[in-house]
Amino acid sequence: MRYALYNPLSTKSLSKEQLEVKLKEIDSTKQYEFIDVTTVTDRKAFFDNLKDGDDVVLCGGDGTLNKMVNSYDFENFRHDIYLYKSGNGNDFLRDVNQFKQDFILLNPYIVNLPKVTVNGETYKFLNGVGFGIDGMVCVVSDKMKAEGKKDINYTTLSIKLLLTKYKRVNCKVTVDGTSYEFKNVYLASTMNGQYYGGGMLAAPSQDRLSSEVTVCIWHDFNNLTALMAFPSIFKGEHVKKVKKVTVLKGKEVYVEFDKPTALQIDGESFDNITSYKVVK
């Protein structure tokens, strides 16, 4: 049996009927059972009770993936689990697939994941932790969604916040025991993958299957120079600005800001955060 898990609440996901047609077109040899993932109250029991020969197709994007890896420990999972693109955020696919395949085998990518600790709570993440302007974008966009607004342009929102509400902060970044201090910081992101934020190539040298994460700090910018540099992140060219963008790699990362700011974990927003810790 192939179990197709879908989320009817996802803003840009395909309907169950659309998925039935699409997935059976891709592989008509499988017997499918389509399951609304929001009805699976005990995901551990669901995955533990799969039988020999069963596999799973997860239909969704980055948010669906993040919730899945935080609801079950896949370290010793013995069934194949695939991703079928049916969601809004798709930075994971940008990194591993470039949208060339119908099904992506997830098993290699959902083990040995980094963990981030925020306010005493620990979460796994696939793509990245954004601390600063990117976190604020997620906080504000979540409020806009709650008000019923749709088709939010994250790039436009980022630029607007750069010019208005976002206040630069100072931060201390400690990587594998070595500390660095930065002033006038716009973001201090820790990346497991290369992309986040809907196509921003934040860490072009990061290998998500490696034993390290990449930390990218934008510092010593003013509003104008930050705005001028911002488009370069979509091609990963911001890392060439070595005087204002610092890139570090390591297994353990601790980031402290001197005043509360926003944070996002694979697109999930947290407000008024002063520090986070990542271990891979």
Coordinates of C-alpha atoms in Angstrom, one line a residue:
M1 CA 0.0 0.0 0.0
R2 CA 1.1 3.5 -0.8
Y3 CA -0.2 6.1 1.7
A4 CA -0.5 9.6 0.4
L5 CA -0.6 12.2 3.2
Y6 CA -2.1 15.6 2.2
N7 CA -3.0 18.8 4.1
P8 CA -6.3 20.3 2.9
L9 CA -5.6 23.4 5.0
S10 CA -2.4 24.3 3.0
T11 CA -3.1 27.5 1.1
K12 CA -1.7 26.3 -2.2
S13 CA -1.9 22.6 -2.0
L14 CA -3.8 20.5 -4.5
S15 CA -7.1 19.0 -3.5
K16 CA -7.5 15.3 -2.7
E17 CA -9.2 14.8 -6.1
Q18 CA -6.4 16.5 -7.9
L19 CA -3.8 14.5 -6.1
E20 CA -5.5 11.2 -6.9
V21 CA -5.3 12.0 -10.6
K22 CA -1.7 13.3 -10.5
L23 CA -0.2 10.6 -8.3
K24 CA -1.9 7.7 -10.2
E25 CA -0.6 9.2 -13.5
I26 CA 2.9 9.1 -12.1
D27 CA 2.7 5.5 -10.9
S28 CA -0.4 3.5 -11.7
T29 CA 1.1 0.3 -10.4
K30 CA 0.6 1.3 -6.7
Q31 CA -2.5 0.9 -4.7
Y32 CA -3.1 4.3 -3.0
E33 CA -4.8 5.3 0.2
F34 CA -5.2 9.1 0.6
I35 CA -5.1 10.4 4.2
D36 CA -5.8 13.9 5.5
V37 CA -2.7 14.5 7.6
T38 CA -4.6 16.7 10.0
T39 CA -6.7 13.7 11.1
V40 CA -3.6 11.7 12.0
T41 CA -3.5 12.5 15.7
D42 CA -0.9 9.9 16.6
R43 CA 1.8 10.0 13.9
K44 CA 4.1 7.7 15.8
A45 CA 1.5 5.0 15.7
F46 CA 0.8 5.6 12.0
F47 CA 4.4 5.2 11.0
D48 CA 5.1 2.4 13.4
N49 CA 2.2 0.4 12.1
L50 CA 3.2 0.4 8.4
K51 CA 3.6 -3.1 7.0
D52 CA 6.4 -4.6 4.9
G53 CA 6.1 -3.3 1.3
D54 CA 4.2 -0.1 2.4
D55 CA 5.6 3.3 1.5
V56 CA 4.5 6.9 2.0
V57 CA 4.1 10.0 -0.2
L58 CA 4.0 13.3 1.7
C59 CA 2.2 15.9 -0.4
G60 CA 3.2 19.4 0.7
G61 CA 6.0 21.9 1.0
D62 CA 8.5 23.1 3.6
G63 CA 5.9 23.6 6.4
T64 CA 4.5 20.1 6.0
L65 CA 8.0 18.6 6.0
N66 CA 9.0 20.5 9.2
K67 CA 5.9 19.3 11.1
M68 CA 6.5 15.7 10.0
V69 CA 10.2 15.6 11.1
N70 CA 9.2 17.1 14.4
S71 CA 6.4 14.6 15.1
Y72 CA 8.4 11.4 14.5
D73 CA 12.0 10.1 14.8
F74 CA 13.0 8.7 11.4
E75 CA 16.5 7.6 12.4
N76 CA 15.7 3.9 12.1
F77 CA 12.7 4.2 9.7
R78 CA 12.6 1.2 7.4
H79 CA 10.1 2.3 4.8
D80 CA 10.5 4.6 1.8
I81 CA 9.0 8.0 2.2
Y82 CA 8.7 10.4 -0.7
L83 CA 7.9 14.1 -1.2
Y84 CA 5.4 15.2 -3.9
K85 CA 5.4 19.0 -4.4
S86 CA 2.1 20.4 -3.2
G87 CA 2.6 23.4 -1.1
N88 CA 3.6 27.0 -0.8
G89 CA 7.2 27.0 0.4
N90 CA 9.5 24.8 -1.6
D91 CA 13.1 25.7 -0.6
F92 CA 13.9 22.1 0.2
L93 CA 13.1 21.1 -3.4
R94 CA 15.1 24.0 -4.7
D95 CA 18.1 22.6 -2.8
V96 CA 17.9 18.9 -3.6
N97 CA 15.9 18.6 -6.8
Q98 CA 15.4 21.8 -8.8
F99 CA 11.9 20.4 -9.4
K100 CA 13.1 17.8 -12.0
Q101 CA 11.5 14.7 -10.4
D102 CA 8.0 13.8 -9.4
F103 CA 8.9 12.0 -6.2
I104 CA 11.9 12.8 -4.0
L105 CA 13.1 10.1 -1.7
L106 CA 13.2 11.8 1.7
N107 CA 14.9 9.1 3.8
P108 CA 18.5 10.5 3.4
Y109 CA 17.4 14.0 4.3
I110 CA 15.3 13.4 7.4
V111 CA 18.0 11.8 9.5
N112 CA 20.9 13.5 11.4
L113 CA 19.0 16.8 11.2
P114 CA 20.2 19.8 13.2
K115 CA 18.2 20.9 16.3
V116 CA 17.5 24.4 17.4
T117 CA 16.7 25.4 20.9
V118 CA 14.6 28.6 21.5
N119 CA 13.1 29.6 24.8
G120 CA 13.8 26.2 26.3
E121 CA 12.1 24.3 23.4
T122 CA 14.0 22.2 20.9
Y123 CA 13.0 21.7 17.3
K124 CA 14.5 19.9 14.3
F125 CA 14.8 21.8 11.0
L126 CA 15.5 21.0 7.4
N127 CA 16.3 24.3 5.7
G128 CA 17.3 27.1 8.1
V129 CA 16.9 29.3 11.1
G130 CA 16.5 33.0 10.3
F131 CA 17.2 35.5 13.0
G132 CA 16.6 39.1 12.2
I133 CA 14.9 40.7 9.2
D134 CA 14.0 37.3 7.8
G135 CA 12.4 36.3 11.0
M136 CA 10.5 39.6 11.1
V137 CA 9.1 38.9 7.6
C138 CA 7.7 35.6 8.8
V139 CA 6.1 37.2 11.9
V140 CA 4.5 40.0 9.9
S141 CA 3.3 37.7 7.1
D142 CA 1.7 35.4 9.6
K143 CA -0.2 38.3 11.1
M144 CA -1.3 39.3 7.5
K145 CA -2.5 35.7 6.8
A146 CA -4.5 35.7 10.1
E147 CA -6.2 38.9 8.8
G148 CA -7.2 37.0 5.6
K149 CA -4.6 38.4 3.3
K150 CA -3.3 36.1 0.5
D151 CA -0.6 36.1 -2.1
I152 CA 1.9 37.9 0.2
N153 CA 5.1 38.9 -1.6
Y154 CA 7.9 38.1 0.7
T155 CA 10.5 40.1 -1.3
T156 CA 8.4 43.2 -1.2
L157 CA 7.7 42.8 2.4
S158 CA 11.4 42.3 3.2
I159 CA 12.2 45.6 1.4
K160 CA 9.4 47.4 3.2
L161 CA 10.6 46.2 6.6
L162 CA 14.2 47.1 5.8
L163 CA 13.1 50.7 5.1
T164 CA 10.7 51.0 8.0
K165 CA 10.2 48.8 11.1
Y166 CA 13.3 46.7 11.3
K167 CA 15.9 48.0 13.8
R168 CA 19.5 46.9 13.5
V169 CA 20.9 45.0 16.5
N170 CA 24.3 43.9 17.7
C171 CA 25.0 40.2 18.1
K172 CA 27.5 37.6 19.4
V173 CA 27.9 34.4 17.4
T174 CA 29.8 31.4 18.9
V175 CA 30.7 28.6 16.6
D176 CA 32.3 25.5 18.0
G177 CA 33.6 27.5 21.0
T178 CA 35.0 30.5 19.1
S179 CA 33.1 33.8 19.5
Y180 CA 32.6 36.7 17.1
E181 CA 30.9 40.0 17.7
F182 CA 29.1 42.0 15.1
K183 CA 27.4 45.4 15.0
N184 CA 24.5 46.7 13.0
V185 CA 23.2 43.2 12.1
Y186 CA 20.3 42.6 9.8
L187 CA 20.3 38.9 10.0
A188 CA 22.2 36.0 11.5
S189 CA 20.9 32.8 9.9
T190 CA 22.0 29.2 10.5
M191 CA 21.5 27.0 7.5
N192 CA 21.2 23.2 7.0
G193 CA 20.2 23.7 3.4
Q194 CA 21.1 26.4 0.8
Y195 CA 17.8 28.1 0.5
Y196 CA 15.1 29.7 2.6
G197 CA 12.5 32.5 2.4
G198 CA 11.1 31.4 -0.9
G199 CA 14.2 31.2 -3.0
M200 CA 16.9 33.1 -1.2
L201 CA 20.2 31.3 -1.8
A202 CA 21.4 32.2 1.7
A203 CA 24.2 29.5 2.0
P204 CA 25.4 28.5 -1.5
S205 CA 28.2 26.3 -0.2
Q206 CA 26.1 24.4 2.4
D207 CA 25.7 20.6 1.9
R208 CA 22.7 19.4 3.9
L209 CA 24.2 15.9 4.2
S210 CA 27.3 17.2 5.8
S211 CA 28.0 17.2 9.6
E212 CA 28.1 21.0 9.7
V213 CA 25.8 24.0 9.3
T214 CA 26.5 27.4 7.8
V215 CA 26.1 30.6 9.7
C216 CA 25.6 33.8 7.6
I217 CA 25.7 37.2 9.3
W218 CA 24.9 40.5 7.5
H219 CA 26.5 43.2 9.6
D220 CA 27.8 46.8 9.4
F221 CA 25.1 47.8 7.0
N222 CA 22.9 50.9 7.0
N223 CA 19.4 50.9 5.6
L224 CA 20.5 52.1 2.1
T225 CA 23.5 49.7 1.7
A226 CA 21.4 46.8 3.0
L227 CA 18.6 47.6 0.5
M228 CA 21.2 47.8 -2.3
A229 CA 22.8 44.4 -1.3
F230 CA 19.5 42.6 -0.7
P231 CA 18.9 41.3 -4.3
S232 CA 22.3 39.6 -4.3
I233 CA 21.0 36.9 -1.9
F234 CA 18.7 35.4 -4.6
K235 CA 21.8 34.3 -6.5
G236 CA 24.0 33.7 -3.5
E237 CA 26.3 36.6 -4.5
H238 CA 26.0 38.3 -1.1
V239 CA 28.8 36.0 0.3
K240 CA 31.2 37.9 -1.9
K241 CA 30.7 41.0 0.2
V242 CA 33.3 39.8 2.7
K243 CA 33.5 43.1 4.6
K244 CA 29.8 43.0 5.5
V245 CA 28.8 39.4 5.2
T246 CA 30.5 36.8 7.3
V247 CA 30.1 33.1 6.7
L248 CA 31.1 30.5 9.3
K249 CA 30.7 26.7 9.5
G250 CA 30.5 24.4 12.4
K251 CA 28.6 21.8 14.4
E252 CA 27.4 23.9 17.3
V253 CA 26.2 27.5 17.0
Y254 CA 25.0 30.0 19.6
V255 CA 23.6 33.3 18.6
E256 CA 22.8 36.2 21.0
F257 CA 21.2 39.5 20.1
D258 CA 21.4 42.5 22.4
K259 CA 17.6 43.2 22.1
P260 CA 14.6 41.0 21.2
T261 CA 14.0 40.4 17.6
A262 CA 12.1 37.9 15.4
L263 CA 13.1 34.4 14.4
Q264 CA 11.8 31.8 11.9
I265 CA 12.4 28.0 11.8
D266 CA 11.7 26.6 8.3
G267 CA 9.2 29.4 8.0
E268 CA 7.5 29.1 11.4
S269 CA 7.7 32.4 13.2
F270 CA 8.7 33.3 16.7
D271 CA 8.7 36.9 18.1
N272 CA 10.8 38.7 20.8
I273 CA 13.7 36.2 20.8
T274 CA 17.1 37.1 22.1
S275 CA 19.1 33.9 21.4
Y276 CA 19.1 30.5 19.8
K277 CA 21.3 27.5 19.9
V278 CA 21.9 25.0 17.0
V279 CA 23.5 21.6 17.3
K280 CA 24.0 19.2 14.3

